[in-house]
PDB file of N, CA and C in Angstrom:
ATOM      1  N   UNK A   1      -2.307   8.208  -2.411  1.00  0.00           N
ATOM      2  CA  UNK A   1      -1.495   9.000  -3.293  1.00  0.00           C
ATOM      3  C   UNK A   1       0.072   8.556  -3.058  1.00  0.00           C
ATOM      4  N   UNK A   2       0.826   8.964  -4.014  1.00  0.00           N
ATOM      5  CA  UNK A   2       2.275   8.594  -3.986  1.00  0.00           C
ATOM      6  C   UNK A   2       2.922   9.108  -2.783  1.00  0.00           C
ATOM      7  N   UNK A   3       2.734  10.362  -2.494  1.00  0.00           N
ATOM      8  CA  UNK A   3       3.433  11.006  -1.269  1.00  0.00           C
ATOM      9  C   UNK A   3       3.041  10.303  -0.049  1.00  0.00           C
ATOM     10  N   UNK A   4       1.753   9.858   0.122  1.00  0.00           N
ATOM     11  CA  UNK A   4       1.420   9.234   1.347  1.00  0.00           C
ATOM     12  C   UNK A   4       2.027   7.878   1.471  1.00  0.00           C
ATOM     13  N   UNK A   5       2.287   7.108   0.301  1.00  0.00           N
ATOM     14  CA  UNK A   5       2.778   5.818   0.224  1.00  0.00           C
ATOM     15  C   UNK A   5       4.403   5.996   0.687  1.00  0.00           C
ATOM     16  N   UNK A   6       5.020   6.987  -0.023  1.00  0.00           N
ATOM     17  CA  UNK A   6       6.472   7.302   0.396  1.00  0.00           C
ATOM     18  C   UNK A   6       6.578   7.542   1.881  1.00  0.00           C
ATOM     19  N   UNK A   7       5.758   8.429   2.390  1.00  0.00           N
ATOM     20  CA  UNK A   7       5.716   8.720   3.779  1.00  0.00           C
ATOM     21  C   UNK A   7       5.614   7.458   4.693  1.00  0.00           C
ATOM     22  N   UNK A   8       4.629   6.634   4.323  1.00  0.00           N
ATOM     23  CA  UNK A   8       4.474   5.378   5.116  1.00  0.00           C
ATOM     24  C   UNK A   8       5.655   4.549   4.987  1.00  0.00           C
ATOM     25  N   UNK A   9       6.302   4.324   3.849  1.00  0.00           N
ATOM     26  CA  UNK A   9       7.453   3.599   3.638  1.00  0.00           C
ATOM     27  C   UNK A   9       8.584   4.132   4.498  1.00  0.00           C
ATOM     28  N   UNK A  10       8.769   5.435   4.555  1.00  0.00           N
ATOM     29  CA  UNK A  10       9.788   6.050   5.278  1.00  0.00           C
ATOM     30  C   UNK A  10       9.599   5.895   6.839  1.00  0.00           C
ATOM     31  N   UNK A  11       8.336   5.910   7.261  1.00  0.00           N
ATOM     32  CA  UNK A  11       7.955   5.695   8.621  1.00  0.00           C
ATOM     33  C   UNK A  11       8.244   4.213   9.059  1.00  0.00           C
ATOM     34  N   UNK A  12       7.883   3.264   8.150  1.00  0.00           N
ATOM     35  CA  UNK A  12       8.129   1.926   8.403  1.00  0.00           C
ATOM     36  C   UNK A  12       9.660   1.686   8.496  1.00  0.00           C
ATOM     37  N   UNK A  13      10.471   2.308   7.640  1.00  0.00           N
ATOM     38  CA  UNK A  13      11.944   2.153   7.683  1.00  0.00           C
ATOM     39  C   UNK A  13      12.437   2.681   8.876  1.00  0.00           C
ATOM     40  N   UNK A  14      11.950   3.899   9.373  1.00  0.00           N
ATOM     41  CA  UNK A  14      12.406   4.510  10.545  1.00  0.00           C
ATOM     42  C   UNK A  14      12.070   3.482  11.774  1.00  0.00           C
ATOM     43  N   UNK A  15      10.977   3.049  11.850  1.00  0.00           N
ATOM     44  CA  UNK A  15      10.557   2.106  12.925  1.00  0.00           C
ATOM     45  C   UNK A  15      11.460   0.891  12.969  1.00  0.00           C
ATOM     46  N   UNK A  16      11.894   0.287  11.757  1.00  0.00           N
ATOM     47  CA  UNK A  16      12.813  -0.804  11.733  1.00  0.00           C
ATOM     48  C   UNK A  16      14.119  -0.346  12.251  1.00  0.00           C
ATOM     49  N   UNK A  17      14.615   0.816  11.895  1.00  0.00           N
ATOM     50  CA  UNK A  17      15.939   1.297  12.420  1.00  0.00           C
ATOM     51  C   UNK A  17      15.859   1.452  13.931  1.00  0.00           C
ATOM     52  N   UNK A  18      14.843   2.017  14.410  1.00  0.00           N
ATOM     53  CA  UNK A  18      14.620   2.201  15.841  1.00  0.00           C
ATOM     54  C   UNK A  18      14.666   0.815  16.512  1.00  0.00           C
ATOM     55  N   UNK A  19      13.943  -0.148  16.009  1.00  0.00           N
ATOM     56  CA  UNK A  19      13.882  -1.432  16.698  1.00  0.00           C
ATOM     57  C   UNK A  19      15.288  -2.155  16.690  1.00  0.00           C
ATOM     58  N   UNK A  20      16.030  -1.922  15.491  1.00  0.00           N
ATOM     59  CA  UNK A  20      17.293  -2.490  15.439  1.00  0.00           C
ATOM     60  C   UNK A  20      18.302  -1.805  16.395  1.00  0.00           C
ATOM     61  N   UNK A  21      18.171  -0.529  16.501  1.00  0.00           N
ATOM     62  CA  UNK A  21      19.038   0.215  17.484  1.00  0.00           C
ATOM     63  C   UNK A  21      18.737  -0.223  18.818  1.00  0.00           C
ATOM     64  N   UNK A  22      17.523  -0.419  19.240  1.00  0.00           N
ATOM     65  CA  UNK A  22      17.173  -0.900  20.541  1.00  0.00           C
ATOM     66  C   UNK A  22      17.759  -2.291  20.733  1.00  0.00           C
ATOM     67  N   UNK A  23      17.711  -3.186  19.801  1.00  0.00           N
ATOM     68  CA  UNK A  23      18.269  -4.481  19.901  1.00  0.00           C
ATOM     69  C   UNK A  23      19.837  -4.420  20.117  1.00  0.00           C
ATOM     70  N   UNK A  24      20.468  -3.550  19.397  1.00  0.00           N
ATOM     71  CA  UNK A  24      21.907  -3.386  19.504  1.00  0.00           C
ATOM     72  C   UNK A  24      22.268  -2.928  20.905  1.00  0.00           C
ATOM     73  N   UNK A  25      21.570  -1.930  21.341  1.00  0.00           N
ATOM     74  CA  UNK A  25      21.861  -1.321  22.720  1.00  0.00           C
ATOM     75  C   UNK A  25      21.604  -2.419  23.837  1.00  0.00           C
ATOM     76  N   UNK A  26      20.496  -3.091  23.586  1.00  0.00           N
ATOM     77  CA  UNK A  26      20.311  -4.126  24.647  1.00  0.00           C
ATOM     78  C   UNK A  26      21.434  -5.250  24.663  1.00  0.00           C
ATOM     79  N   UNK A  27      21.957  -5.603  23.485  1.00  0.00           N
ATOM     80  CA  UNK A  27      22.973  -6.570  23.353  1.00  0.00           C
ATOM     81  C   UNK A  27      24.326  -5.970  23.866  1.00  0.00           C
ATOM     82  N   UNK A  28      24.640  -4.833  23.459  1.00  0.00           N
ATOM     83  CA  UNK A  28      26.006  -4.271  23.836  1.00  0.00           C
ATOM     84  C   UNK A  28      26.040  -3.668  25.180  1.00  0.00           C
ATOM     85  N   UNK A  29      24.930  -3.069  25.614  1.00  0.00           N
ATOM     86  CA  UNK A  29      24.875  -2.402  26.919  1.00  0.00           C
ATOM     87  C   UNK A  29      23.786  -2.806  27.741  1.00  0.00           C
ATOM     88  N   UNK A  30      23.619  -4.087  28.118  1.00  0.00           N
ATOM     89  CA  UNK A  30      22.477  -4.525  28.856  1.00  0.00           C
ATOM     90  C   UNK A  30      22.238  -3.937  30.262  1.00  0.00           C
ATOM     91  N   UNK A  31      23.277  -3.478  30.832  1.00  0.00           N
ATOM     92  CA  UNK A  31      23.208  -3.009  32.274  1.00  0.00           C
ATOM     93  C   UNK A  31      23.246  -1.520  32.265  1.00  0.00           C
ATOM     94  N   UNK A  32      23.097  -0.867  31.210  1.00  0.00           N
ATOM     95  CA  UNK A  32      23.105   0.632  31.213  1.00  0.00           C
ATOM     96  C   UNK A  32      21.731   1.239  31.276  1.00  0.00           C
ATOM     97  N   UNK A  33      21.529   2.056  32.185  1.00  0.00           N
ATOM     98  CA  UNK A  33      20.255   2.707  32.373  1.00  0.00           C
ATOM     99  C   UNK A  33      19.840   3.550  31.183  1.00  0.00           C
ATOM    100  N   UNK A  34      18.523   3.764  31.038  1.00  0.00           N
ATOM    101  CA  UNK A  34      17.920   4.436  29.964  1.00  0.00           C
ATOM    102  C   UNK A  34      18.510   5.799  29.789  1.00  0.00           C
ATOM    103  N   UNK A  35      18.496   6.517  30.935  1.00  0.00           N
ATOM    104  CA  UNK A  35      19.005   7.903  30.931  1.00  0.00           C
ATOM    105  C   UNK A  35      20.432   7.987  30.426  1.00  0.00           C
ATOM    106  N   UNK A  36      21.262   6.954  30.808  1.00  0.00           N
ATOM    107  CA  UNK A  36      22.616   6.905  30.417  1.00  0.00           C
ATOM    108  C   UNK A  36      22.745   6.677  28.901  1.00  0.00           C
ATOM    109  N   UNK A  37      21.825   5.786  28.480  1.00  0.00           N
ATOM    110  CA  UNK A  37      21.835   5.397  26.938  1.00  0.00           C
ATOM    111  C   UNK A  37      21.504   6.725  26.200  1.00  0.00           C
ATOM    112  N   UNK A  38      20.603   7.473  26.684  1.00  0.00           N
ATOM    113  CA  UNK A  38      20.152   8.694  26.055  1.00  0.00           C
ATOM    114  C   UNK A  38      21.330   9.683  25.996  1.00  0.00           C
ATOM    115  N   UNK A  39      22.074   9.872  27.098  1.00  0.00           N
ATOM    116  CA  UNK A  39      23.229  10.734  27.162  1.00  0.00           C
ATOM    117  C   UNK A  39      24.254  10.187  26.153  1.00  0.00           C
ATOM    118  N   UNK A  40      24.565   8.945  26.150  1.00  0.00           N
ATOM    119  CA  UNK A  40      25.545   8.392  25.310  1.00  0.00           C
ATOM    120  C   UNK A  40      25.230   8.633  23.841  1.00  0.00           C
ATOM    121  N   UNK A  41      24.016   8.290  23.444  1.00  0.00           N
ATOM    122  CA  UNK A  41      23.626   8.532  22.071  1.00  0.00           C
ATOM    123  C   UNK A  41      23.609  10.040  21.773  1.00  0.00           C
ATOM    124  N   UNK A  42      23.207  10.877  22.575  1.00  0.00           N
ATOM    125  CA  UNK A  42      23.246  12.325  22.302  1.00  0.00           C
ATOM    126  C   UNK A  42      24.706  12.794  22.156  1.00  0.00           C
ATOM    127  N   UNK A  43      25.551  12.274  23.026  1.00  0.00           N
ATOM    128  CA  UNK A  43      27.055  12.571  23.035  1.00  0.00           C
ATOM    129  C   UNK A  43      27.551  12.238  21.604  1.00  0.00           C
ATOM    130  N   UNK A  44      27.329  11.033  21.137  1.00  0.00           N
ATOM    131  CA  UNK A  44      27.831  10.536  19.865  1.00  0.00           C
ATOM    132  C   UNK A  44      27.340  11.457  18.748  1.00  0.00           C
ATOM    133  N   UNK A  45      26.039  11.910  18.803  1.00  0.00           N
ATOM    134  CA  UNK A  45      25.441  12.792  17.819  1.00  0.00           C
ATOM    135  C   UNK A  45      26.143  14.128  17.803  1.00  0.00           C
ATOM    136  N   UNK A  46      26.524  14.605  19.000  1.00  0.00           N
ATOM    137  CA  UNK A  46      27.104  15.932  19.136  1.00  0.00           C
ATOM    138  C   UNK A  46      28.540  15.956  18.653  1.00  0.00           C
ATOM    139  N   UNK A  47      29.348  14.879  18.979  1.00  0.00           N
ATOM    140  CA  UNK A  47      30.694  14.826  18.655  1.00  0.00           C
ATOM    141  C   UNK A  47      30.987  14.298  17.244  1.00  0.00           C
ATOM    142  N   UNK A  48      30.015  13.654  16.603  1.00  0.00           N
ATOM    143  CA  UNK A  48      30.341  13.097  15.237  1.00  0.00           C
ATOM    144  C   UNK A  48      30.480  14.122  14.184  1.00  0.00           C
ATOM    145  N   UNK A  49      31.514  13.883  13.367  1.00  0.00           N
ATOM    146  CA  UNK A  49      31.809  14.962  12.337  1.00  0.00           C
ATOM    147  C   UNK A  49      30.745  15.024  11.292  1.00  0.00           C
ATOM    148  N   UNK A  50      29.933  13.933  11.127  1.00  0.00           N
ATOM    149  CA  UNK A  50      28.980  13.830  10.090  1.00  0.00           C
ATOM    150  C   UNK A  50      29.343  13.055   8.877  1.00  0.00           C
ATOM    151  N   UNK A  51      30.647  12.610   8.932  1.00  0.00           N
ATOM    152  CA  UNK A  51      31.222  11.825   7.818  1.00  0.00           C
ATOM    153  C   UNK A  51      32.174  10.863   8.336  1.00  0.00           C
ATOM    154  N   UNK A  52      31.959   9.559   7.817  1.00  0.00           N
ATOM    155  CA  UNK A  52      32.895   8.479   8.197  1.00  0.00           C
ATOM    156  C   UNK A  52      34.137   8.661   7.376  1.00  0.00           C
ATOM    157  N   UNK A  53      34.157   9.372   6.251  1.00  0.00           N
ATOM    158  CA  UNK A  53      35.274   9.643   5.400  1.00  0.00           C
ATOM    159  C   UNK A  53      36.303  10.729   5.956  1.00  0.00           C
ATOM    160  N   UNK A  54      35.630  11.570   6.682  1.00  0.00           N
ATOM    161  CA  UNK A  54      36.480  12.644   7.329  1.00  0.00           C
ATOM    162  C   UNK A  54      36.120  12.757   8.856  1.00  0.00           C
ATOM    163  N   UNK A  55      36.786  11.898   9.682  1.00  0.00           N
ATOM    164  CA  UNK A  55      36.359  11.853  10.965  1.00  0.00           C
ATOM    165  C   UNK A  55      36.857  13.061  11.911  1.00  0.00           C
ATOM    166  N   UNK A  56      37.408  14.069  11.259  1.00  0.00           N
ATOM    167  CA  UNK A  56      37.903  15.174  12.127  1.00  0.00           C
ATOM    168  C   UNK A  56      36.704  15.953  12.725  1.00  0.00           C
ATOM    169  N   UNK A  57      36.625  15.849  14.004  1.00  0.00           N
ATOM    170  CA  UNK A  57      35.456  16.657  14.638  1.00  0.00           C
ATOM    171  C   UNK A  57      35.959  17.808  15.421  1.00  0.00           C
ATOM    172  N   UNK A  58      37.129  18.365  15.132  1.00  0.00           N
ATOM    173  CA  UNK A  58      37.550  19.563  15.793  1.00  0.00           C
ATOM    174  C   UNK A  58      36.600  20.699  15.767  1.00  0.00           C
ATOM    175  N   UNK A  59      35.774  20.811  14.679  1.00  0.00           N
ATOM    176  CA  UNK A  59      34.823  21.865  14.532  1.00  0.00           C
ATOM    177  C   UNK A  59      33.687  21.765  15.616  1.00  0.00           C
ATOM    178  N   UNK A  60      33.629  20.592  16.111  1.00  0.00           N
ATOM    179  CA  UNK A  60      32.588  20.326  17.206  1.00  0.00           C
ATOM    180  C   UNK A  60      33.052  20.507  18.561  1.00  0.00           C
ATOM    181  N   UNK A  61      34.314  20.888  18.719  1.00  0.00           N
ATOM    182  CA  UNK A  61      34.983  21.026  20.082  1.00  0.00           C
ATOM    183  C   UNK A  61      34.106  21.754  21.118  1.00  0.00           C
ATOM    184  N   UNK A  62      33.676  22.889  20.804  1.00  0.00           N
ATOM    185  CA  UNK A  62      32.903  23.766  21.783  1.00  0.00           C
ATOM    186  C   UNK A  62      31.636  23.032  22.107  1.00  0.00           C
ATOM    187  N   UNK A  63      30.921  22.498  21.136  1.00  0.00           N
ATOM    188  CA  UNK A  63      29.665  21.725  21.480  1.00  0.00           C
ATOM    189  C   UNK A  63      29.928  20.521  22.317  1.00  0.00           C
ATOM    190  N   UNK A  64      31.048  19.816  22.122  1.00  0.00           N
ATOM    191  CA  UNK A  64      31.417  18.565  22.876  1.00  0.00           C
ATOM    192  C   UNK A  64      31.706  19.065  24.306  1.00  0.00           C
ATOM    193  N   UNK A  65      32.448  20.137  24.488  1.00  0.00           N
ATOM    194  CA  UNK A  65      32.791  20.610  25.843  1.00  0.00           C
ATOM    195  C   UNK A  65      31.527  20.979  26.584  1.00  0.00           C
ATOM    196  N   UNK A  66      30.695  21.794  25.900  1.00  0.00           N
ATOM    197  CA  UNK A  66      29.344  22.174  26.524  1.00  0.00           C
ATOM    198  C   UNK A  66      28.469  20.956  26.876  1.00  0.00           C
ATOM    199  N   UNK A  67      28.440  19.988  26.010  1.00  0.00           N
ATOM    200  CA  UNK A  67      27.694  18.844  26.242  1.00  0.00           C
ATOM    201  C   UNK A  67      28.143  18.092  27.544  1.00  0.00           C
ATOM    202  N   UNK A  68      29.454  17.797  27.547  1.00  0.00           N
ATOM    203  CA  UNK A  68      30.073  17.079  28.718  1.00  0.00           C
ATOM    204  C   UNK A  68      29.946  17.934  29.995  1.00  0.00           C
ATOM    205  N   UNK A  69      29.940  19.210  29.908  1.00  0.00           N
ATOM    206  CA  UNK A  69      29.744  20.030  31.178  1.00  0.00           C
ATOM    207  C   UNK A  69      28.303  19.825  31.727  1.00  0.00           C
ATOM    208  N   UNK A  70      27.367  19.788  30.737  1.00  0.00           N
ATOM    209  CA  UNK A  70      25.916  19.701  31.158  1.00  0.00           C
ATOM    210  C   UNK A  70      25.545  18.286  31.478  1.00  0.00           C
ATOM    211  N   UNK A  71      26.043  17.376  30.678  1.00  0.00           N
ATOM    212  CA  UNK A  71      25.692  15.975  30.850  1.00  0.00           C
ATOM    213  C   UNK A  71      26.960  15.094  30.972  1.00  0.00           C
ATOM    214  N   UNK A  72      27.610  15.048  32.101  1.00  0.00           N
ATOM    215  CA  UNK A  72      28.888  14.458  32.221  1.00  0.00           C
ATOM    216  C   UNK A  72      29.104  12.880  32.090  1.00  0.00           C
ATOM    217  N   UNK A  73      27.952  12.257  31.921  1.00  0.00           N
ATOM    218  CA  UNK A  73      28.035  10.706  31.831  1.00  0.00           C
ATOM    219  C   UNK A  73      28.945  10.272  30.837  1.00  0.00           C
ATOM    220  N   UNK A  74      28.856  10.799  29.559  1.00  0.00           N
ATOM    221  CA  UNK A  74      29.689  10.417  28.458  1.00  0.00           C
ATOM    222  C   UNK A  74      31.201  10.461  28.711  1.00  0.00           C
ATOM    223  N   UNK A  75      31.601  11.375  29.572  1.00  0.00           N
ATOM    224  CA  UNK A  75      33.124  11.539  29.875  1.00  0.00           C
ATOM    225  C   UNK A  75      33.445  10.769  31.237  1.00  0.00           C
ATOM    226  N   UNK A  76      32.492  10.154  31.904  1.00  0.00           N
ATOM    227  CA  UNK A  76      32.787   9.412  33.153  1.00  0.00           C
ATOM    228  C   UNK A  76      33.342   8.073  32.720  1.00  0.00           C
ATOM    229  N   UNK A  77      34.014   7.474  33.663  1.00  0.00           N
ATOM    230  CA  UNK A  77      34.614   6.141  33.453  1.00  0.00           C
ATOM    231  C   UNK A  77      33.546   5.226  32.944  1.00  0.00           C
ATOM    232  N   UNK A  78      32.408   5.298  33.612  1.00  0.00           N
ATOM    233  CA  UNK A  78      31.190   4.348  33.165  1.00  0.00           C
ATOM    234  C   UNK A  78      30.823   4.620  31.629  1.00  0.00           C
ATOM    235  N   UNK A  79      30.750   5.921  31.353  1.00  0.00           N
ATOM    236  CA  UNK A  79      30.388   6.348  29.991  1.00  0.00           C
ATOM    237  C   UNK A  79      31.395   5.998  28.998  1.00  0.00           C
ATOM    238  N   UNK A  80      32.652   6.236  29.262  1.00  0.00           N
ATOM    239  CA  UNK A  80      33.696   5.843  28.346  1.00  0.00           C
ATOM    240  C   UNK A  80      33.720   4.233  28.149  1.00  0.00           C
ATOM    241  N   UNK A  81      33.522   3.530  29.180  1.00  0.00           N
ATOM    242  CA  UNK A  81      33.528   2.029  29.090  1.00  0.00           C
ATOM    243  C   UNK A  81      32.208   1.749  28.267  1.00  0.00           C
ATOM    244  N   UNK A  82      31.097   2.326  28.408  1.00  0.00           N
ATOM    245  CA  UNK A  82      29.967   2.006  27.655  1.00  0.00           C
ATOM    246  C   UNK A  82      30.201   2.300  26.108  1.00  0.00           C
ATOM    247  N   UNK A  83      30.763   3.417  25.872  1.00  0.00           N
ATOM    248  CA  UNK A  83      31.109   3.751  24.477  1.00  0.00           C
ATOM    249  C   UNK A  83      32.016   2.714  23.860  1.00  0.00           C
ATOM    250  N   UNK A  84      33.026   2.327  24.677  1.00  0.00           N
ATOM    251  CA  UNK A  84      33.961   1.368  24.151  1.00  0.00           C
ATOM    252  C   UNK A  84      33.266  -0.003  23.919  1.00  0.00           C
ATOM    253  N   UNK A  85      32.336  -0.432  24.749  1.00  0.00           N
ATOM    254  CA  UNK A  85      31.601  -1.629  24.563  1.00  0.00           C
ATOM    255  C   UNK A  85      30.714  -1.488  23.339  1.00  0.00           C
ATOM    256  N   UNK A  86      30.183  -0.469  23.088  1.00  0.00           N
ATOM    257  CA  UNK A  86      29.290  -0.188  21.906  1.00  0.00           C
ATOM    258  C   UNK A  86      30.228  -0.248  20.717  1.00  0.00           C
ATOM    259  N   UNK A  87      31.342   0.371  20.650  1.00  0.00           N
ATOM    260  CA  UNK A  87      32.247   0.323  19.554  1.00  0.00           C
ATOM    261  C   UNK A  87      32.730  -1.104  19.283  1.00  0.00           C
ATOM    262  N   UNK A  88      33.068  -1.768  20.340  1.00  0.00           N
ATOM    263  CA  UNK A  88      33.563  -3.255  20.140  1.00  0.00           C
ATOM    264  C   UNK A  88      32.409  -4.034  19.580  1.00  0.00           C
ATOM    265  N   UNK A  89      31.150  -3.823  20.045  1.00  0.00           N
ATOM    266  CA  UNK A  89      29.993  -4.560  19.544  1.00  0.00           C
ATOM    267  C   UNK A  89      29.914  -4.317  17.983  1.00  0.00           C
ATOM    268  N   UNK A  90      29.950  -3.038  17.609  1.00  0.00           N
ATOM    269  CA  UNK A  90      29.806  -2.675  16.279  1.00  0.00           C
ATOM    270  C   UNK A  90      30.942  -3.272  15.369  1.00  0.00           C
ATOM    271  N   UNK A  91      32.199  -3.229  15.841  1.00  0.00           N
ATOM    272  CA  UNK A  91      33.314  -3.788  15.175  1.00  0.00           C
ATOM    273  C   UNK A  91      33.104  -5.248  14.943  1.00  0.00           C
ATOM    274  N   UNK A  92      32.700  -5.964  16.113  1.00  0.00           N
ATOM    275  CA  UNK A  92      32.493  -7.418  15.911  1.00  0.00           C
ATOM    276  C   UNK A  92      31.371  -7.716  15.009  1.00  0.00           C
ATOM    277  N   UNK A  93      30.226  -6.961  14.933  1.00  0.00           N
ATOM    278  CA  UNK A  93      29.207  -7.191  13.971  1.00  0.00           C
ATOM    279  C   UNK A  93      29.640  -6.954  12.544  1.00  0.00           C
ATOM    280  N   UNK A  94      30.484  -6.008  12.367  1.00  0.00           N
ATOM    281  CA  UNK A  94      30.989  -5.761  10.983  1.00  0.00           C
ATOM    282  C   UNK A  94      31.919  -6.931  10.562  1.00  0.00           C
ATOM    283  N   UNK A  95      32.749  -7.420  11.522  1.00  0.00           N
ATOM    284  CA  UNK A  95      33.584  -8.460  11.146  1.00  0.00           C
ATOM    285  C   UNK A  95      32.847  -9.810  10.761  1.00  0.00           C
ATOM    286  N   UNK A  96      31.783 -10.051  11.567  1.00  0.00           N
ATOM    287  CA  UNK A  96      30.915 -11.186  11.320  1.00  0.00           C
ATOM    288  C   UNK A  96      30.216 -10.958   9.886  1.00  0.00           C
ATOM    289  N   UNK A  97      29.786  -9.833   9.545  1.00  0.00           N
ATOM    290  CA  UNK A  97      29.211  -9.612   8.245  1.00  0.00           C
ATOM    291  C   UNK A  97      30.154  -9.874   7.143  1.00  0.00           C
ATOM    292  N   UNK A  98      31.374  -9.284   7.324  1.00  0.00           N
ATOM    293  CA  UNK A  98      32.404  -9.481   6.350  1.00  0.00           C
ATOM    294  C   UNK A  98      32.840 -10.977   6.207  1.00  0.00           C
ATOM    295  N   UNK A  99      32.818 -11.728   7.338  1.00  0.00           N
ATOM    296  CA  UNK A  99      33.009 -13.117   7.208  1.00  0.00           C
ATOM    297  C   UNK A  99      31.987 -13.919   6.587  1.00  0.00           C
ATOM    298  N   UNK A 100      30.767 -13.514   6.827  1.00  0.00           N
ATOM    299  CA  UNK A 100      29.679 -14.137   6.123  1.00  0.00           C
ATOM    300  C   UNK A 100      29.630 -13.895   4.582  1.00  0.00           C
ATOM    301  N   UNK A 101      30.206 -12.669   4.228  1.00  0.00           N
ATOM    302  CA  UNK A 101      30.186 -12.314   2.834  1.00  0.00           C
ATOM    303  C   UNK A 101      31.362 -12.766   2.129  1.00  0.00           C
ATOM    304  N   UNK A 102      32.258 -13.494   2.769  1.00  0.00           N
ATOM    305  CA  UNK A 102      33.500 -14.061   2.172  1.00  0.00           C
ATOM    306  C   UNK A 102      34.671 -13.126   2.354  1.00  0.00           C
ATOM    307  N   UNK A 103      34.695 -12.221   3.309  1.00  0.00           N
ATOM    308  CA  UNK A 103      35.802 -11.437   3.566  1.00  0.00           C
ATOM    309  C   UNK A 103      35.647  -9.987   3.123  1.00  0.00           C
ATOM    310  N   UNK A 104      36.621  -9.195   3.518  1.00  0.00           N
ATOM    311  CA  UNK A 104      36.592  -7.787   3.157  1.00  0.00           C
ATOM    312  C   UNK A 104      37.159  -7.694   1.701  1.00  0.00           C
ATOM    313  N   UNK A 105      36.642  -6.699   0.904  1.00  0.00           N
ATOM    314  CA  UNK A 105      37.102  -6.405  -0.422  1.00  0.00           C
ATOM    315  C   UNK A 105      38.564  -6.040  -0.388  1.00  0.00           C
ATOM    316  N   UNK A 106      39.301  -6.317  -1.500  1.00  0.00           N
ATOM    317  CA  UNK A 106      40.734  -6.001  -1.519  1.00  0.00           C
ATOM    318  C   UNK A 106      40.950  -4.566  -1.565  1.00  0.00           C
TER     319      UNK A 106
END
């Protein structure tokens, strides 16, 4: 049935995204422990505003503070360095894609 097919397609897409995320994390943060990766990804989710068009996350301030108090890795020197490496990796990948596509649009 159509719903089953759509569910299977969504599941396959989710698995592809998961595999790609694991590849990216292995490339960007090869020496980061699994528990630290989980903390870092959870921190990103908690502090993200939900929009790349409006990055203001001040409404998330209480949740961010609570998260860091309970799971301090993201605010530690090692956590901040890991987040910076992940951001640099993402920026480099975006630049490479733009270069392969002939540059950024005007």
